[in-house]
Coordinates of N, CA and C in Angstrom, one line a residue:
M1 N 0.2 15.7 -4.8 CA 0.5 15.5 -6.1 C 1.8 14.5 -6.1
K2 N 2.8 15.3 -5.3 CA 4.3 14.7 -6.0 C 5.0 13.8 -5.2
R3 N 4.0 13.7 -4.1 CA 3.3 12.3 -3.2 C 3.6 11.0 -4.0
F4 N 2.0 10.7 -4.9 CA 1.8 10.3 -5.9 C 2.4 9.8 -6.3
L5 N 3.5 10.4 -7.3 CA 4.9 10.3 -8.1 C 5.6 9.2 -7.5
L6 N 5.2 10.1 -6.4 CA 7.0 9.0 -5.5 C 7.0 7.1 -5.9
L7 N 5.6 7.1 -5.6 CA 5.9 4.9 -5.7 C 6.3 4.1 -7.0
P8 N 5.4 5.0 -8.2 CA 5.9 4.8 -9.3 C 7.3 4.8 -9.5
L9 N 7.7 5.7 -9.8 CA 9.2 6.2 -9.7 C 10.1 5.4 -8.9
L10 N 10.1 5.2 -7.7 CA 11.1 4.2 -6.8 C 10.5 3.0 -8.0
F11 N 10.2 2.8 -8.1 CA 8.9 1.4 -8.8 C 9.9 1.1 -9.4
L12 N 10.0 2.0 -11.0 CA 10.8 1.9 -12.0 C 12.3 2.2 -11.9
L13 N 12.4 2.8 -10.9 CA 14.1 2.8 -10.0 C 14.7 1.3 -9.8
S14 N 13.6 0.7 -9.2 CA 13.8 -0.6 -8.7 C 14.4 -1.5 -9.8
I15 N 13.3 -1.5 -10.4 CA 13.2 -2.4 -11.8 C 13.7 -2.5 -13.1
T16 N 14.5 -1.5 -13.0 CA 15.4 -1.0 -14.5 C 16.9 -1.4 -14.1
F17 N 17.3 -1.6 -12.2 CA 18.5 -2.3 -12.0 C 18.4 -3.0 -10.5
T18 N 17.4 -3.8 -11.1 CA 17.6 -5.3 -10.3 C 17.0 -6.5 -10.3
K19 N 16.9 -7.5 -10.0 CA 16.8 -8.9 -10.4 C 16.7 -9.3 -8.8
A20 N 15.7 -10.5 -9.2 CA 15.8 -11.6 -7.6 C 17.2 -12.5 -7.4
L21 N 17.2 -12.3 -6.5 CA 18.6 -13.4 -5.9 C 18.0 -14.8 -5.9
T22 N 18.4 -16.3 -6.0 CA 18.0 -16.9 -5.9 C 18.9 -17.6 -3.9
T23 N 17.9 -18.6 -3.8 CA 17.7 -18.7 -2.6 C 19.0 -19.1 -2.4
E24 N 20.1 -19.5 -2.6 CA 21.5 -19.6 -2.5 C 22.1 -18.2 -2.3
Q25 N 22.1 -17.7 -3.2 CA 22.4 -15.8 -3.2 C 21.8 -14.9 -2.4
R26 N 20.7 -15.6 -1.2 CA 19.9 -14.6 0.1 C 20.2 -15.1 0.7
L27 N 20.6 -16.5 1.2 CA 21.1 -17.2 2.3 C 22.8 -16.8 2.5
A28 N 23.6 -16.7 1.5 CA 24.5 -16.4 1.2 C 24.9 -14.9 2.6
M29 N 23.9 -13.8 1.9 CA 23.5 -12.6 2.8 C 23.1 -12.7 3.7
K30 N 22.7 -12.4 4.6 CA 21.9 -12.3 5.8 C 21.5 -11.3 6.5
H31 N 22.5 -10.1 6.0 CA 21.8 -8.8 6.5 C 21.6 -8.1 5.1
S32 N 20.5 -7.2 5.8 CA 19.8 -6.1 4.2 C 19.2 -5.0 5.2
F33 N 20.0 -4.1 4.3 CA 19.0 -2.6 5.4 C 18.3 -1.6 3.8
S34 N 16.6 -1.6 3.8 CA 16.5 -0.1 2.5 C 15.9 0.5 3.6
I35 N 15.3 1.4 2.2 CA 14.4 2.4 2.7 C 13.7 2.6 1.9
G36 N 12.2 2.9 2.1 CA 11.5 3.5 1.2 C 10.3 4.1 1.6
Y37 N 9.4 4.3 0.5 CA 7.9 5.0 1.4 C 6.5 4.2 0.9
G38 N 5.7 4.7 2.2 CA 4.5 4.3 2.1 C 3.5 5.2 1.8
E39 N 2.9 5.0 0.7 CA 1.3 5.6 0.6 C 0.5 5.5 2.0
Q40 N -0.2 6.8 2.2 CA -0.9 7.0 3.2 C -2.4 7.2 2.7
F41 N -3.3 6.7 2.0 CA -4.5 7.1 1.7 C -5.2 7.8 3.0
W42 N -5.6 6.9 3.4 CA -6.5 7.7 5.0 C -6.3 8.3 4.9
D43 N -5.4 9.0 5.0 CA -4.5 11.0 5.6 C -5.5 11.3 4.6
L44 N -6.0 11.4 3.7 CA -6.4 12.0 3.4 C -8.0 13.4 3.9
F45 N -8.5 11.9 4.3 CA -9.4 11.6 5.0 C -9.7 11.8 7.0
Y46 N -8.3 11.8 7.0 CA -8.1 11.6 8.5 C -8.5 12.7 9.2
T47 N -9.6 13.6 10.5 CA -9.6 14.1 11.4 C -9.1 14.2 12.5
G48 N -8.5 12.8 13.0 CA -8.7 12.3 14.7 C -9.5 12.7 15.5
C49 N -10.8 12.2 14.9 CA -11.5 12.7 15.8 C -12.1 11.8 16.7
K50 N -13.0 11.8 18.0 CA -13.1 10.1 18.4 C -14.2 11.5 19.7
A51 N -14.9 9.8 19.9 CA -16.0 10.8 20.9 C -16.2 10.8 22.1
P52 N -16.5 12.0 22.4 CA -16.0 13.1 23.9 C -16.3 12.0 25.0
S53 N -15.5 12.6 26.4 CA -15.1 12.2 27.0 C -16.9 12.8 28.2
V54 N -17.3 12.7 29.2 CA -17.7 12.5 30.7 C -17.4 14.5 30.4
G55 N -18.5 15.6 30.6 CA -18.0 16.3 30.8 C -17.8 17.4 29.5
E56 N -17.3 16.1 29.2 CA -15.7 17.6 27.4 C -17.7 18.2 27.3
T57 N -17.3 19.0 26.5 CA -17.5 20.5 25.6 C -18.0 20.3 24.2
V58 N -18.6 19.2 23.6 CA -19.0 19.3 22.1 C -19.4 20.2 21.3
T59 N -17.8 20.6 20.5 CA -18.1 21.0 19.3 C -17.9 20.6 18.1
R60 N -18.3 21.5 16.8 CA -17.9 21.7 15.6 C -16.7 21.1 15.5
K61 N -16.2 20.5 14.3 CA -14.5 21.3 14.1 C -14.2 20.8 12.2
D62 N -14.1 21.4 11.2 CA -14.0 21.7 10.1 C -12.2 22.2 9.6
Y63 N -11.8 20.5 9.1 CA -10.4 21.0 8.9 C -10.2 21.4 7.5
Y64 N -9.0 22.0 7.0 CA -9.0 22.5 6.1 C -7.3 22.8 5.9
N65 N -6.8 23.0 4.7 CA -5.0 23.1 4.1 C -4.5 21.7 4.8
K66 N -5.0 20.7 5.0 CA -4.6 19.8 5.1 C -3.3 19.4 4.4
R67 N -1.9 18.7 5.1 CA -1.0 18.0 4.8 C -0.2 16.7 5.1
I68 N 0.8 16.0 4.7 CA 0.6 15.3 5.2 C 2.2 14.5 4.1
T69 N 2.9 14.1 4.8 CA 4.2 13.1 4.3 C 4.1 12.1 3.7
G70 N 3.4 11.0 3.8 CA 3.3 9.9 4.1 C 3.9 9.5 4.8
N71 N 4.2 7.9 4.7 CA 4.7 6.9 5.9 C 6.2 7.0 5.0
I72 N 7.4 7.2 5.7 CA 9.2 7.0 5.4 C 9.4 6.3 6.5
F73 N 9.8 5.4 6.3 CA 10.1 4.3 7.0 C 12.4 3.5 6.4
A74 N 12.5 3.1 7.5 CA 14.1 2.4 7.4 C 13.8 1.0 7.9
E75 N 14.3 0.2 7.0 CA 14.2 -1.3 8.2 C 15.3 -1.9 7.4
Y76 N 15.6 -2.9 8.7 CA 17.4 -3.9 8.7 C 16.1 -5.7 9.0
M77 N 16.6 -6.7 8.3 CA 16.5 -7.6 8.2 C 17.6 -8.3 8.5
Y78 N 16.9 -9.3 9.0 CA 18.3 -10.7 9.4 C 17.7 -12.4 8.6
Q79 N 18.5 -13.2 7.7 CA 17.8 -14.1 8.1 C 17.8 -15.3 8.2
A80 N 17.5 -15.5 9.1 CA 17.8 -16.6 9.8 C 17.5 -17.9 9.9
T81 N 16.7 -18.2 8.6 CA 16.4 -19.5 8.4 C 16.0 -18.8 6.7
K82 N 15.5 -20.1 5.8 CA 16.1 -20.1 4.4 C 14.6 -19.2 4.3
V83 N 12.9 -18.9 5.0 CA 11.9 -18.5 5.1 C 11.3 -18.0 6.0
L84 N 12.3 -18.0 7.1 CA 12.1 -17.0 8.0 C 13.4 -15.3 8.1
S85 N 13.2 -14.1 8.2 CA 13.4 -13.4 8.8 C 13.1 -12.4 10.2
V86 N 13.7 -11.6 10.3 CA 13.7 -11.2 11.2 C 14.6 -9.4 12.0
G87 N 13.8 -8.5 12.0 CA 14.3 -7.5 12.5 C 13.8 -6.6 12.5
M88 N 13.9 -5.3 12.9 CA 13.1 -4.0 12.7 C 12.9 -2.6 11.5
N89 N 11.9 -2.4 12.1 CA 11.0 -1.2 11.5 C 10.7 0.1 11.9
V90 N 11.4 1.5 11.9 CA 10.9 3.0 11.8 C 10.8 3.3 10.9
N91 N 10.2 3.8 11.6 CA 9.0 4.9 10.3 C 8.6 6.3 11.0
Y92 N 8.8 7.1 9.7 CA 8.0 8.7 10.6 C 6.2 8.8 9.4
N93 N 5.2 9.2 10.2 CA 4.4 10.0 9.1 C 4.4 11.5 9.9
G94 N 3.7 12.4 8.6 CA 3.0 13.7 9.4 C 2.3 14.6 9.0
W95 N 1.2 14.9 9.7 CA -0.1 15.0 10.1 C -0.6 16.9 9.7
T96 N -0.6 17.6 9.4 CA -1.1 19.0 9.8 C -2.3 19.3 9.0
S97 N -3.7 20.5 9.4 CA -3.9 21.0 8.9 C -4.7 22.0 10.0
M98 N -5.3 23.4 8.9 CA -5.9 25.0 10.3 C -7.2 23.8 10.3
V99 N -7.3 24.4 11.7 CA -8.8 23.5 12.0 C -10.3 24.9 12.6
D100 N -11.0 25.0 12.1 CA -12.4 26.2 12.5 C -13.5 25.3 13.4
E101 N -12.7 25.4 15.2 CA -14.0 25.2 16.1 C -14.5 26.0 16.4
Y102 N -16.1 25.7 16.6 CA -17.1 26.0 17.1 C -17.8 25.0 17.9
S103 N -18.5 25.8 18.9 CA -19.4 25.0 20.6 C -20.3 24.7 20.1
I104 N -20.9 23.6 20.6 CA -22.7 22.9 20.4 C -23.3 23.7 21.4
P105 N -24.9 23.7 21.5 CA -25.5 24.8 19.7 C -24.5 25.7 19.1
E106 N -24.9 25.6 18.5 CA -23.7 26.4 17.7 C -24.9 28.0 17.7
V107 N -23.9 29.5 18.5 CA -24.9 31.0 17.7 C -25.0 31.8 17.2
E108 N -25.8 32.1 16.4 CA -25.1 33.3 15.1 C -24.9 34.3 15.3
G109 N -23.7 33.9 14.5 CA -23.5 34.7 13.5 C -20.9 34.6 15.5
Q110 N -21.5 33.3 16.2 CA -20.7 32.8 16.4 C -19.3 33.0 15.8
K111 N -18.0 33.4 16.4 CA -16.9 33.4 15.0 C -15.7 32.0 15.3
P112 N -15.3 31.2 14.8 CA -14.7 30.0 15.5 C -13.6 30.4 15.8
N113 N -13.4 29.0 16.5 CA -11.4 29.4 17.3 C -10.5 28.8 16.6
T114 N -10.0 29.0 15.8 CA -9.0 29.0 14.2 C -7.3 28.5 15.1
Y115 N -6.7 27.3 15.2 CA -5.7 26.8 15.2 C -5.0 25.6 14.3
K116 N -3.9 25.8 14.5 CA -2.9 24.5 13.6 C -3.6 23.7 14.6
R117 N -3.8 22.1 13.6 CA -3.5 21.0 14.5 C -2.9 20.4 13.4
A118 N -0.6 20.2 14.9 CA -0.2 19.3 14.2 C 0.2 17.6 14.0
I119 N -0.3 16.6 13.9 CA 0.6 15.2 14.5 C 1.5 15.2 13.4
H120 N 3.0 14.4 14.2 CA 4.0 13.7 13.9 C 4.0 12.5 14.7
T121 N 4.2 11.2 14.2 CA 4.6 10.0 14.7 C 5.9 8.6 14.0
I122 N 6.0 8.6 15.2 CA 8.0 8.1 15.0 C 7.0 6.4 15.2
G123 N 7.5 5.1 14.8 CA 7.0 3.7 15.3 C 8.0 3.1 15.4
L124 N 8.2 2.2 16.2 CA 9.3 0.9 15.8 C 8.8 0.1 16.2
I125 N 9.4 -1.3 15.3 CA 8.1 -2.4 15.3 C 9.2 -3.6 14.4
P126 N 9.3 -4.2 15.1 CA 9.7 -5.5 16.0 C 8.8 -6.2 14.6
T127 N 10.2 -6.9 13.7 CA 9.5 -7.8 12.3 C 9.5 -8.9 12.5
L128 N 8.9 -9.5 11.3 CA 8.5 -10.8 11.4 C 8.5 -11.2 10.1
N129 N 9.3 -11.7 8.6 CA 9.0 -12.4 7.5 C 8.8 -13.8 7.5
F130 N 8.1 -14.0 6.6 CA 7.9 -15.4 5.8 C 8.7 -15.2 4.6
T131 N 8.7 -16.2 4.1 CA 9.5 -16.1 2.3 C 8.6 -17.8 2.2
Y132 N 7.9 -17.7 0.7 CA 7.2 -18.5 0.5 C 7.2 -18.9 -0.5
Y133 N 7.4 -17.5 -0.9 CA 8.1 -18.5 -2.7 C 9.2 -17.6 -3.8
N134 N 10.5 -18.6 -3.9 CA 11.6 -17.9 -4.0 C 11.9 -19.0 -5.5
K135 N 12.2 -17.7 -6.4 CA 12.4 -18.0 -7.6 C 13.4 -17.0 -8.1
E136 N 14.3 -17.1 -9.3 CA 15.7 -16.9 -9.5 C 14.7 -15.1 -9.9
N137 N 13.9 -15.2 -10.2 CA 13.2 -13.8 -11.0 C 11.6 -13.5 -9.7
V138 N 11.9 -13.5 -9.0 CA 10.6 -13.2 -8.6 C 10.6 -14.0 -6.6
N139 N 10.5 -13.0 -6.0 CA 10.3 -13.7 -4.5 C 9.8 -12.9 -3.5
L140 N 8.2 -14.2 -3.3 CA 7.1 -13.3 -2.2 C 6.7 -14.2 -1.0
Y141 N 7.0 -13.0 -0.1 CA 6.8 -13.2 1.4 C 5.6 -12.0 1.7
S142 N 5.0 -12.4 3.1 CA 4.5 -12.1 4.2 C 4.6 -11.8 5.4
G143 N 4.3 -10.8 6.5 CA 5.7 -10.3 6.9 C 4.2 -9.7 8.0
I144 N 3.9 -9.9 9.3 CA 3.7 -9.3 10.1 C 4.9 -8.4 11.9
G145 N 4.1 -7.0 12.3 CA 5.5 -6.6 12.6 C 4.4 -5.8 14.3
V146 N 4.9 -6.1 15.6 CA 3.6 -5.8 16.8 C 5.1 -4.7 17.2
G147 N 4.3 -3.6 17.9 CA 5.7 -2.6 18.1 C 4.9 -1.0 19.0
A148 N 5.3 0.4 19.1 CA 4.8 1.0 19.7 C 5.3 2.1 18.4
T149 N 3.7 2.7 18.7 CA 4.3 4.7 18.3 C 4.5 5.4 18.2
I150 N 5.1 7.1 18.4 CA 5.4 7.6 19.4 C 4.9 8.1 19.3
I151 N 4.1 9.0 19.0 CA 3.2 10.2 19.5 C 3.0 11.8 19.6
T152 N 3.7 12.8 18.7 CA 3.3 14.1 19.5 C 2.3 14.8 18.6
E153 N 1.7 16.0 19.4 CA 0.7 16.4 18.8 C 0.7 17.5 19.4
N154 N 0.2 18.3 18.5 CA 1.0 20.1 19.6 C 2.2 20.1 20.5
N155 N 1.6 20.9 21.9 CA 2.1 20.0 23.1 C 2.8 18.8 24.1
S156 N 1.6 18.0 23.2 CA 1.2 16.4 23.8 C 1.8 15.6 23.0
V157 N 2.8 14.4 24.3 CA 3.6 13.3 23.7 C 3.7 12.4 24.3
Y158 N 2.9 11.3 24.3 CA 2.0 9.5 23.4 C 2.5 9.0 23.3
A159 N 2.1 7.6 23.5 CA 2.6 6.4 22.6 C 1.9 5.6 22.6
L160 N 0.8 5.0 22.1 CA 0.6 3.9 21.7 C 1.0 2.8 21.2
P161 N 0.3 1.6 20.8 CA 1.0 0.2 20.6 C 0.3 0.1 18.9
A162 N 1.2 0.1 18.1 CA 1.2 -0.5 16.9 C 1.1 -1.9 16.4
F163 N 0.3 -1.9 15.5 CA 0.2 -3.4 14.2 C 0.7 -3.0 12.8
D164 N 1.3 -4.2 12.7 CA 1.8 -3.8 11.2 C 2.3 -4.9 10.2
F165 N 1.2 -5.0 9.4 CA 0.5 -6.3 8.5 C 1.6 -6.3 7.0
C166 N 1.6 -6.9 6.8 CA 2.2 -7.2 4.8 C 2.0 -8.5 4.7
L167 N 0.5 -8.0 3.1 CA -0.2 -9.1 3.1 C 0.1 -10.4 1.8
L168 N 1.2 -8.8 1.0 CA 2.0 -9.1 -0.4 C 2.9 -8.7 0.1
G169 N 4.4 -9.0 0.0 CA 5.6 -8.7 -0.6 C 6.1 -8.7 -1.3
V170 N 7.1 -8.2 -2.7 CA 7.3 -8.7 -3.9 C 8.6 -8.2 -3.3
S171 N 10.3 -8.7 -3.5 CA 11.4 -8.5 -3.9 C 12.3 -8.7 -4.9
F172 N 13.0 -8.2 -5.6 CA 13.8 -8.4 -6.7 C 15.4 -7.9 -6.8
G173 N 15.8 -8.7 -6.5 CA 17.9 -8.0 -6.2 C 18.2 -8.7 -7.9
K174 N 19.7 -7.6 -7.8 CA 20.8 -8.4 -8.0 C 22.4 -8.6 -7.4
E175 N 23.5 -9.0 -7.0 CA 24.3 -8.8 -5.7 C 23.7 -8.8 -4.9
H176 N 24.3 -7.3 -4.5 CA 24.0 -7.0 -3.3 C 22.1 -5.9 -3.4
W177 N 22.5 -5.3 -4.5 CA 21.2 -4.5 -4.2 C 19.5 -5.1 -5.0
F178 N 18.6 -4.5 -4.8 CA 17.6 -5.3 -4.7 C 16.0 -4.1 -4.4
G179 N 15.4 -4.6 -4.6 CA 13.9 -3.3 -4.7 C 12.5 -4.4 -4.5
N180 N 11.2 -3.6 -3.6 CA 10.5 -3.9 -3.5 C 9.0 -3.5 -2.9
V181 N 8.2 -3.7 -3.6 CA 6.7 -4.2 -3.6 C 6.1 -4.2 -2.3
E182 N 5.5 -4.1 -1.6 CA 4.8 -4.1 -0.3 C 3.2 -3.3 0.1
I183 N 2.3 -4.8 -0.2 CA 0.9 -4.1 0.1 C 0.8 -4.8 1.4
G184 N 0.1 -3.9 2.0 CA -0.5 -4.1 3.6 C -0.7 -3.2 4.7
G185 N -0.1 -2.8 6.0 CA -1.2 -1.9 6.4 C 0.0 -2.0 7.9
L186 N -0.3 -0.5 8.1 CA 0.5 -0.1 9.3 C -0.6 1.2 10.1
V187 N -1.5 -0.1 11.4 CA -1.9 -0.1 12.0 C -1.4 1.2 13.5
S188 N -1.5 2.5 13.9 CA -0.6 3.0 15.2 C -1.4 3.1 16.4
T189 N -2.1 2.0 16.0 CA -3.4 1.8 16.9 C -4.2 1.2 16.8
L190 N -5.2 0.0 18.3 CA -5.6 -0.7 17.9 C -7.1 -0.3 19.1
I191 N -7.0 1.0 19.2 CA -8.2 1.5 19.4 C -8.9 2.3 18.6
L192 N -10.2 1.8 18.2 CA -11.2 1.9 17.2 C -11.5 3.6 17.2
V193 N -12.1 4.3 18.1 CA -12.2 5.5 18.3 C -10.9 6.5 18.2
N194 N -9.9 6.5 17.9 CA -8.8 7.0 17.8 C -7.4 6.6 17.0
T195 N -7.8 6.4 15.9 CA -7.5 5.2 14.8 C -6.9 6.2 13.7
L196 N -5.3 5.7 14.3 CA -4.1 6.8 13.2 C -4.4 6.0 11.9
P197 N -3.3 7.4 10.9 CA -3.8 6.7 9.9 C -3.1 5.4 9.3
T198 N -2.8 4.8 7.7 CA -2.2 3.3 7.9 C -1.3 3.1 6.4
R199 N -0.5 2.3 6.6 CA 0.2 2.8 4.9 C -0.3 1.8 4.6
F200 N -1.3 1.7 3.7 CA -1.8 0.5 2.2 C -0.3 0.0 1.1
L201 N 0.0 1.1 0.4 CA 1.3 0.9 -0.9 C 2.6 0.8 -0.2
S202 N 3.5 0.8 -0.1 CA 5.1 0.4 -0.2 C 5.8 0.4 -1.0
V203 N 7.1 1.1 -1.7 CA 7.7 0.9 -2.3 C 9.2 1.3 -1.5
G204 N 10.6 -0.2 -2.2 CA 11.8 0.7 -1.3 C 12.7 -0.2 -2.1
F205 N 14.0 0.6 -1.5 CA 15.7 -0.3 -2.4 C 15.6 -0.5 -1.3
G206 N 17.0 -1.3 -1.4 CA 17.9 -1.8 0.2 C 19.6 -3.0 -0.1
Y207 N 19.9 -2.5 0.6 CA 21.1 -3.6 0.4 C 21.5 -4.9 1.4
R208 N 22.2 -5.3 0.5 CA 22.1 -6.8 1.2 C 23.9 -7.4 1.4
F209 N 23.7 -7.5 2.7 CA 25.5 -8.0 3.1 C 25.6 -9.1 3.6

């Protein structure tokens, strides 16, 4: 419940202290650094299940006591032109759950193999943003990024391609400080049978210089 309260709280703090930059002000301050939080609704349902490999034992897994962090991120952007900015997004999310695993076919009186499953991901994603509406009170933009996600799962470490897109971003700021809200998705891999959680809504604040 506390995670769901973070988004409106960050949004209220942003709009309380800031209003949008004009185009001229934005171009004068080419560098920006921001931090934020993204809600990952899919995490509530994610089990990490995928189709078994040939020869792999088929099991049934019951997940409970799930804990998720949501997506915590930091981003640096450079305003290259009036409409185009480039930069890097670094993000983290964690997912843990207790698991009861049963072999199939199940035997009467079978006791489950109980263990804790923990997944932590760090994404490194070069990002490209396009500002298509720039007024004194509001700036609208969209963005896209392609990079990689480093994943640690219990004792395993591996990397997968990552794809990030911002369908709609709203930025508003006074002088150096600004706030933003983004609707979009962070897909940690393009392999559909092993898709990790996605970020859908995020709120952040930052500093331009």
